[in-house]
């Protein structure tokens, strides 16, 4: 005698379906945008719209594959998500963008470094903030003074390089 147990009904993976829809939307926008480009392929048939179309069709294929896997339940169970590290990194990026022209590159990027270190588990901001500022200042010196590329100076940069 066989032991017949009905297989439990699988529900679609809604997160994967959202990803599939997003991929399809990006592909649609790329196809729409490439349709507006002049097709200057000449004799070879390859023009400025060719590569965006290829990428868009690949994204459509990935969207279909992701949707199929979502309906079949092929994705493994995901671990619970912890949004706190993401929020620390986003807050660091926002602080850097807001402070870049006020505080200068070194201080703004040092704050980003400290917040990112906090997101990765370093709790002591009093230690990571000065380390980040020193590293960012070294990067500023290399790029602004040695390579002559423009990075926004702030009070720290003006302290070591007055008038420059």
PDB file of C-alpha atoms in Angstrom, residues 21-143:
ATOM      1  CA  UNK A  21       7.728  43.179 -12.423  1.00  0.00           C
ATOM      2  CA  UNK A  22      10.499  45.702 -11.712  1.00  0.00           C
ATOM      3  CA  UNK A  23      12.810  43.995 -14.227  1.00  0.00           C
ATOM      4  CA  UNK A  24      10.041  44.030 -16.832  1.00  0.00           C
ATOM      5  CA  UNK A  25       9.366  47.735 -16.184  1.00  0.00           C
ATOM      6  CA  UNK A  26      13.051  48.617 -16.585  1.00  0.00           C
ATOM      7  CA  UNK A  27      13.148  46.593 -19.810  1.00  0.00           C
ATOM      8  CA  UNK A  28      10.036  48.373 -21.062  1.00  0.00           C
ATOM      9  CA  UNK A  29      11.540  51.782 -20.375  1.00  0.00           C
ATOM     10  CA  UNK A  30      14.745  50.752 -22.167  1.00  0.00           C
ATOM     11  CA  UNK A  31      12.803  49.506 -25.193  1.00  0.00           C
ATOM     12  CA  UNK A  32      10.718  52.686 -25.294  1.00  0.00           C
ATOM     13  CA  UNK A  33      13.836  54.842 -25.029  1.00  0.00           C
ATOM     14  CA  UNK A  34      15.730  52.871 -27.663  1.00  0.00           C
ATOM     15  CA  UNK A  35      12.770  53.218 -30.044  1.00  0.00           C
ATOM     16  CA  UNK A  36      13.256  56.992 -29.877  1.00  0.00           C
ATOM     17  CA  UNK A  37      16.908  56.763 -30.940  1.00  0.00           C
ATOM     18  CA  UNK A  38      17.723  57.173 -34.589  1.00  0.00           C
ATOM     19  CA  UNK A  39      18.706  53.808 -36.009  1.00  0.00           C
ATOM     20  CA  UNK A  40      21.957  54.664 -37.755  1.00  0.00           C
ATOM     21  CA  UNK A  41      23.067  51.108 -38.290  1.00  0.00           C
ATOM     22  CA  UNK A  42      24.158  51.613 -41.858  1.00  0.00           C
ATOM     23  CA  UNK A  43      25.248  48.493 -43.675  1.00  0.00           C
ATOM     24  CA  UNK A  44      25.971  46.553 -40.472  1.00  0.00           C
ATOM     25  CA  UNK A  45      22.588  47.084 -38.838  1.00  0.00           C
ATOM     26  CA  UNK A  46      24.213  47.968 -35.526  1.00  0.00           C
ATOM     27  CA  UNK A  47      23.484  51.453 -34.249  1.00  0.00           C
ATOM     28  CA  UNK A  48      23.047  53.380 -31.020  1.00  0.00           C
ATOM     29  CA  UNK A  49      19.766  51.605 -30.234  1.00  0.00           C
ATOM     30  CA  UNK A  50      21.135  48.082 -30.670  1.00  0.00           C
ATOM     31  CA  UNK A  51      22.815  47.530 -27.300  1.00  0.00           C
ATOM     32  CA  UNK A  52      19.956  48.986 -25.215  1.00  0.00           C
ATOM     33  CA  UNK A  53      17.563  46.682 -27.057  1.00  0.00           C
ATOM     34  CA  UNK A  54      19.727  43.623 -26.391  1.00  0.00           C
ATOM     35  CA  UNK A  55      19.975  44.535 -22.700  1.00  0.00           C
ATOM     36  CA  UNK A  56      16.214  45.143 -22.532  1.00  0.00           C
ATOM     37  CA  UNK A  57      15.435  41.760 -24.102  1.00  0.00           C
ATOM     38  CA  UNK A  58      17.819  40.094 -21.642  1.00  0.00           C
ATOM     39  CA  UNK A  59      16.033  41.865 -18.779  1.00  0.00           C
ATOM     40  CA  UNK A  60      12.684  40.673 -20.128  1.00  0.00           C
ATOM     41  CA  UNK A  61      14.055  37.125 -20.198  1.00  0.00           C
ATOM     42  CA  UNK A  62      15.256  37.483 -16.608  1.00  0.00           C
ATOM     43  CA  UNK A  63      11.884  38.882 -15.596  1.00  0.00           C
ATOM     44  CA  UNK A  64      10.107  35.890 -17.109  1.00  0.00           C
ATOM     45  CA  UNK A  65      12.536  33.448 -15.524  1.00  0.00           C
ATOM     46  CA  UNK A  66      12.158  35.129 -12.124  1.00  0.00           C
ATOM     47  CA  UNK A  67       8.359  35.085 -12.374  1.00  0.00           C
ATOM     48  CA  UNK A  68       8.366  31.411 -13.344  1.00  0.00           C
ATOM     49  CA  UNK A  69      10.641  30.545 -10.417  1.00  0.00           C
ATOM     50  CA  UNK A  70       8.423  32.591  -8.095  1.00  0.00           C
ATOM     51  CA  UNK A  71       5.297  30.688  -9.132  1.00  0.00           C
ATOM     52  CA  UNK A  72       7.079  27.329  -8.877  1.00  0.00           C
ATOM     53  CA  UNK A  73       8.459  28.159  -5.430  1.00  0.00           C
ATOM     54  CA  UNK A  74      12.078  27.611  -6.455  1.00  0.00           C
ATOM     55  CA  UNK A  75      13.496  30.340  -4.238  1.00  0.00           C
ATOM     56  CA  UNK A  76      14.949  29.280  -0.892  1.00  0.00           C
ATOM     57  CA  UNK A  77      13.562  30.683   2.337  1.00  0.00           C
ATOM     58  CA  UNK A  78      15.082  34.044   3.089  1.00  0.00           C
ATOM     59  CA  UNK A  79      16.439  35.004   6.459  1.00  0.00           C
ATOM     60  CA  UNK A  80      14.651  37.808   8.281  1.00  0.00           C
ATOM     61  CA  UNK A  81      15.891  41.198   7.178  1.00  0.00           C
ATOM     62  CA  UNK A  82      17.469  43.771   9.469  1.00  0.00           C
ATOM     63  CA  UNK A  83      16.878  47.283   8.079  1.00  0.00           C
ATOM     64  CA  UNK A  84      19.086  49.041  10.638  1.00  0.00           C
ATOM     65  CA  UNK A  85      22.411  48.702   8.733  1.00  0.00           C
ATOM     66  CA  UNK A  86      20.814  49.939   5.513  1.00  0.00           C
ATOM     67  CA  UNK A  87      19.398  52.955   7.336  1.00  0.00           C
ATOM     68  CA  UNK A  88      22.839  53.784   8.792  1.00  0.00           C
ATOM     69  CA  UNK A  89      24.427  53.690   5.324  1.00  0.00           C
ATOM     70  CA  UNK A  90      21.634  55.747   3.754  1.00  0.00           C
ATOM     71  CA  UNK A  91      21.897  58.280   6.604  1.00  0.00           C
ATOM     72  CA  UNK A  92      25.657  58.479   6.030  1.00  0.00           C
ATOM     73  CA  UNK A  93      25.175  59.068   2.306  1.00  0.00           C
ATOM     74  CA  UNK A  94      22.547  61.746   2.999  1.00  0.00           C
ATOM     75  CA  UNK A  95      24.826  63.443   5.524  1.00  0.00           C
ATOM     76  CA  UNK A  96      27.711  63.390   3.054  1.00  0.00           C
ATOM     77  CA  UNK A  97      25.576  64.919   0.303  1.00  0.00           C
ATOM     78  CA  UNK A  98      24.267  67.646   2.595  1.00  0.00           C
ATOM     79  CA  UNK A  99      27.630  68.479   4.176  1.00  0.00           C
ATOM     80  CA  UNK A 100      29.952  68.113   1.179  1.00  0.00           C
ATOM     81  CA  UNK A 101      30.039  71.797   0.224  1.00  0.00           C
ATOM     82  CA  UNK A 102      29.623  73.070   3.808  1.00  0.00           C
ATOM     83  CA  UNK A 103      32.104  70.941   5.756  1.00  0.00           C
ATOM     84  CA  UNK A 104      34.315  69.849   2.861  1.00  0.00           C
ATOM     85  CA  UNK A 105      35.215  66.472   1.452  1.00  0.00           C
ATOM     86  CA  UNK A 106      37.200  65.131   4.415  1.00  0.00           C
ATOM     87  CA  UNK A 107      34.648  65.763   7.144  1.00  0.00           C
ATOM     88  CA  UNK A 108      31.604  64.777   5.049  1.00  0.00           C
ATOM     89  CA  UNK A 109      33.245  61.584   3.834  1.00  0.00           C
ATOM     90  CA  UNK A 110      34.559  60.842   7.334  1.00  0.00           C
ATOM     91  CA  UNK A 111      30.951  60.922   8.563  1.00  0.00           C
ATOM     92  CA  UNK A 112      29.964  58.525   5.784  1.00  0.00           C
ATOM     93  CA  UNK A 113      32.849  56.240   6.795  1.00  0.00           C
ATOM     94  CA  UNK A 114      31.788  56.295  10.467  1.00  0.00           C
ATOM     95  CA  UNK A 115      28.131  55.594   9.671  1.00  0.00           C
ATOM     96  CA  UNK A 116      29.080  52.757   7.321  1.00  0.00           C
ATOM     97  CA  UNK A 117      31.382  51.286   9.974  1.00  0.00           C
ATOM     98  CA  UNK A 118      28.440  51.511  12.405  1.00  0.00           C
ATOM     99  CA  UNK A 119      26.292  49.622   9.910  1.00  0.00           C
ATOM    100  CA  UNK A 120      28.913  46.864   9.783  1.00  0.00           C
ATOM    101  CA  UNK A 121      29.009  46.535  13.570  1.00  0.00           C
ATOM    102  CA  UNK A 122      31.536  49.080  14.853  1.00  0.00           C
ATOM    103  CA  UNK A 123      29.584  50.808  17.607  1.00  0.00           C
ATOM    104  CA  UNK A 124      32.203  53.365  18.686  1.00  0.00           C
ATOM    105  CA  UNK A 125      31.581  56.431  16.496  1.00  0.00           C
ATOM    106  CA  UNK A 126      34.120  58.411  18.560  1.00  0.00           C
ATOM    107  CA  UNK A 127      36.815  56.128  17.160  1.00  0.00           C
ATOM    108  CA  UNK A 128      35.583  55.595  13.599  1.00  0.00           C
ATOM    109  CA  UNK A 129      34.798  59.255  12.872  1.00  0.00           C
ATOM    110  CA  UNK A 130      38.405  60.503  13.263  1.00  0.00           C
ATOM    111  CA  UNK A 131      39.736  57.473  11.368  1.00  0.00           C
ATOM    112  CA  UNK A 132      37.315  58.182   8.527  1.00  0.00           C
ATOM    113  CA  UNK A 133      38.261  61.854   8.438  1.00  0.00           C
ATOM    114  CA  UNK A 134      41.988  60.999   8.289  1.00  0.00           C
ATOM    115  CA  UNK A 135      41.454  58.494   5.454  1.00  0.00           C
ATOM    116  CA  UNK A 136      39.205  60.933   3.565  1.00  0.00           C
ATOM    117  CA  UNK A 137      41.754  63.733   4.031  1.00  0.00           C
ATOM    118  CA  UNK A 138      44.466  61.483   2.579  1.00  0.00           C
ATOM    119  CA  UNK A 139      42.200  60.778  -0.406  1.00  0.00           C
ATOM    120  CA  UNK A 140      41.520  64.522  -0.791  1.00  0.00           C
ATOM    121  CA  UNK A 141      45.256  65.296  -0.778  1.00  0.00           C
ATOM    122  CA  UNK A 142      45.949  62.634  -3.402  1.00  0.00           C
ATOM    123  CA  UNK A 143      43.126  63.698  -5.705  1.00  0.00           C
TER     124      UNK A 143
END
